[in-house]
Tab-separated table of C-alpha atoms in Angstrom:
chain	number	residue	atom	x	y	z
A	1	MET	CA	72.846	69.715	83.829
A	2	LYS	CA	75.255	72.633	84.173
A	3	LEU	CA	78.677	72.159	85.776
A	4	LEU	CA	79.234	73.650	89.237
A	5	THR	CA	82.539	74.887	90.618
A	6	THR	CA	83.147	76.158	94.148
A	7	ALA	CA	84.924	79.194	95.516
A	8	VAL	CA	85.285	81.266	98.665
A	9	ALA	CA	85.385	84.955	99.488
A	10	ALA	CA	85.380	87.078	102.616
A	11	VAL	CA	83.933	90.404	103.652
A	12	ILE	CA	86.785	91.862	105.687
A	13	GLU	CA	86.119	95.041	107.622
A	14	ASP	CA	88.776	97.203	109.292
A	15	PRO	CA	88.253	98.960	112.669
A	16	ALA	CA	87.018	102.080	110.812
A	17	GLY	CA	84.276	100.041	109.082
A	18	ARG	CA	85.889	100.044	105.633
A	19	ILE	CA	85.704	96.931	103.424
A	20	LEU	CA	88.747	95.348	101.721
A	21	LEU	CA	88.302	94.869	97.968
A	22	CYS	CA	90.646	93.562	95.258
A	23	GLN	CA	90.842	94.713	91.644
A	24	GLN	CA	91.585	91.953	89.151
A	25	SER	CA	94.770	92.385	87.073
A	26	ALA	CA	93.484	90.894	83.847
A	27	GLY	CA	90.399	91.038	81.707
A	28	HIS	CA	87.697	93.426	82.810
A	29	ARG	CA	89.552	94.448	86.002
A	30	LEU	CA	86.474	93.868	88.112
A	31	TRP	CA	86.529	94.607	91.826
A	32	THR	CA	85.864	91.617	94.036
A	33	LEU	CA	86.098	90.347	97.586
A	34	PRO	CA	89.347	88.565	98.481
A	35	GLY	CA	89.171	84.785	98.019
A	36	GLY	CA	89.490	82.115	95.356
A	37	ARG	CA	88.784	78.538	94.304
A	38	ILE	CA	88.420	75.617	96.676
A	39	ARG	CA	91.028	72.937	96.024
A	40	LEU	CA	90.298	69.213	96.060
A	41	GLY	CA	90.252	67.938	99.654
A	42	GLU	CA	90.055	71.432	101.131
A	43	SER	CA	87.196	72.771	103.254
A	44	PRO	CA	85.717	76.168	102.405
A	45	ILE	CA	87.236	77.673	105.575
A	46	GLN	CA	90.683	76.250	104.758
A	47	ALA	CA	90.415	77.646	101.222
A	48	ALA	CA	89.433	81.106	102.490
A	49	VAL	CA	92.334	81.240	104.960
A	50	ARG	CA	94.819	80.033	102.311
A	51	ASP	CA	93.645	82.292	99.480
A	52	ILE	CA	93.359	85.413	101.602
A	53	PHE	CA	96.862	84.850	102.984
A	54	VAL	CA	98.194	84.479	99.414
A	55	GLU	CA	96.458	87.690	98.318
A	56	THR	CA	97.049	89.918	101.362
A	57	GLY	CA	100.170	88.494	103.006
A	58	THR	CA	98.417	88.138	106.363
A	59	ASP	CA	96.205	85.649	108.176
A	60	VAL	CA	92.441	86.043	108.321
A	61	LYS	CA	90.234	85.017	111.220
A	62	ILE	CA	86.898	83.653	109.970
A	63	ILE	CA	84.026	84.959	112.090
A	64	ASP	CA	80.908	83.522	110.453
A	65	LEU	CA	79.231	82.657	107.156
A	66	VAL	CA	77.513	85.548	105.387
A	67	GLY	CA	76.022	83.131	102.881
A	68	LEU	CA	76.186	80.842	99.884
A	69	TYR	CA	75.840	82.553	96.510
A	70	GLN	CA	75.199	80.558	93.354
A	71	LEU	CA	76.479	82.625	90.439
A	72	THR	CA	74.624	81.573	87.321
A	73	GLY	CA	73.643	82.770	83.872
A	74	ASP	CA	75.520	83.653	80.722
A	75	GLY	CA	75.672	87.436	81.048
A	76	CYS	CA	79.077	87.546	79.402
A	77	GLY	CA	78.001	85.346	76.492
A	78	ASP	CA	80.072	82.284	77.383
A	79	ASP	CA	78.709	78.945	78.517
A	80	LEU	CA	80.317	79.222	81.959
A	81	PRO	CA	79.696	76.741	84.760
A	82	ASP	CA	77.712	77.906	87.749
A	83	LEU	CA	79.889	78.996	90.656
A	84	LEU	CA	78.927	78.366	94.290
A	85	VAL	CA	80.687	80.986	96.435
A	86	HIS	CA	80.939	80.539	100.217
A	87	VAL	CA	81.205	84.097	101.565
A	88	PHE	CA	82.527	84.517	105.084
A	89	ARG	CA	82.861	87.480	107.404
A	90	GLY	CA	86.492	87.812	108.471
A	91	ARG	CA	89.094	89.927	110.237
A	92	LEU	CA	92.749	90.279	109.252
A	93	ASP	CA	95.439	89.659	111.849
A	94	GLY	CA	97.831	92.177	110.243
A	95	GLU	CA	98.180	94.796	107.513
A	96	ALA	CA	96.927	93.902	104.032
A	97	THR	CA	99.531	94.262	101.301
A	98	LEU	CA	99.295	93.343	97.643
A	99	ASN	CA	100.859	89.909	97.724
A	100	ASP	CA	99.527	88.432	94.454
A	101	PRO	CA	100.116	90.942	91.605
A	102	ALA	CA	99.595	88.243	88.972
A	103	HIS	CA	95.898	88.105	89.925
A	104	PHE	CA	95.200	91.528	91.439
A	105	ARG	CA	96.240	95.065	90.449
A	106	ARG	CA	95.502	96.468	93.869
A	107	LEU	CA	93.871	96.023	97.244
A	108	TRP	CA	91.986	98.934	98.708
A	109	TRP	CA	89.875	99.713	101.761
A	110	TYR	CA	86.542	101.268	100.744
A	111	GLU	CA	83.967	103.091	102.793
A	112	GLN	CA	80.732	101.133	102.818
A	113	SER	CA	78.960	104.046	101.132
A	114	SER	CA	81.446	104.398	98.229
A	115	ARG	CA	82.203	101.147	96.472
A	116	PRO	CA	84.128	100.946	93.190
A	117	ASN	CA	82.772	99.857	89.837
A	118	PRO	CA	82.616	97.571	88.037
A	119	MET	CA	82.213	94.933	90.750
A	120	THR	CA	81.370	91.245	90.415
A	121	ALA	CA	77.689	90.415	90.880
A	122	ALA	CA	78.389	87.938	93.687
A	123	SER	CA	80.528	90.490	95.577
A	124	ARG	CA	77.815	93.164	95.297
A	125	SER	CA	75.167	90.783	96.584
A	126	ALA	CA	77.313	89.468	99.452
A	127	LEU	CA	78.338	92.997	100.498
A	128	ALA	CA	74.695	94.071	100.627
A	129	ASP	CA	73.865	91.108	102.882
A	130	ALA	CA	76.949	91.570	105.081
A	131	THR	CA	76.418	95.293	105.612
A	132	ALA	CA	72.772	94.591	106.498
A	133	GLY	CA	74.068	92.226	109.211
A	134	ARG	CA	72.709	89.061	107.604
A	135	SER	CA	74.250	85.608	108.111
A	136	GLY	CA	73.439	82.234	106.565
A	137	VAL	CA	71.960	83.696	103.366
A	138	LEU	CA	71.227	81.420	100.394
A	139	ARG	CA	71.015	83.409	97.177
A	140	GLU	CA	71.055	82.854	93.422
A	141	VAL	CA	72.924	85.670	91.649
A	142	TYR	CA	72.905	86.249	87.897
A	143	ARG	CA	76.084	87.226	86.086
A	144	ASP	CA	76.262	90.756	84.753
A	145	THR	CA	76.931	91.558	81.151
A	146	GLU	CA	80.653	92.159	81.343
A	147	PRO	CA	81.942	95.675	80.756
A	148	GLU	CA	84.416	96.523	78.027
A	149	ILE	CA	88.018	95.615	78.751
A	150	PRO	CA	89.831	98.804	79.796
A	151	GLU	CA	92.721	100.179	77.785
A	152	ALA	CA	96.183	99.117	78.943
A	153	ALA	CA	97.637	101.541	81.482
A	154	VAL	CA	100.249	103.792	79.936
């Protein structure tokens, strides 16, 4: 049996309909939804509120559950545990600022029609469901083959 870890993320839309995405600082610098791991004794909603505050410097209001996404497969060649991601729909109570530069290079608001690449498989799947107006989705998502690690910025 494969190990399973749990995480949270949120699709956060601004009044203009743009989606907040975060670019990872290390590794492949993938774009992802804001969120993180669930700590022992923490509910998924508590984890989402905590992690998004750490990353953006502002509180998030959780609106509903977009879905549960089980990230599986060994697309990057490692024997990684499956990851169950609780993806919520949320709204920020203030301005998003980069508050966690150790984990993210930048935060950016993207039009729904122009998303950055490369993006995590779970984020792509959850964004497709959220923008289609779905809630309560249960989906298995396979890891992508990871892109090359970009050159260090000069």
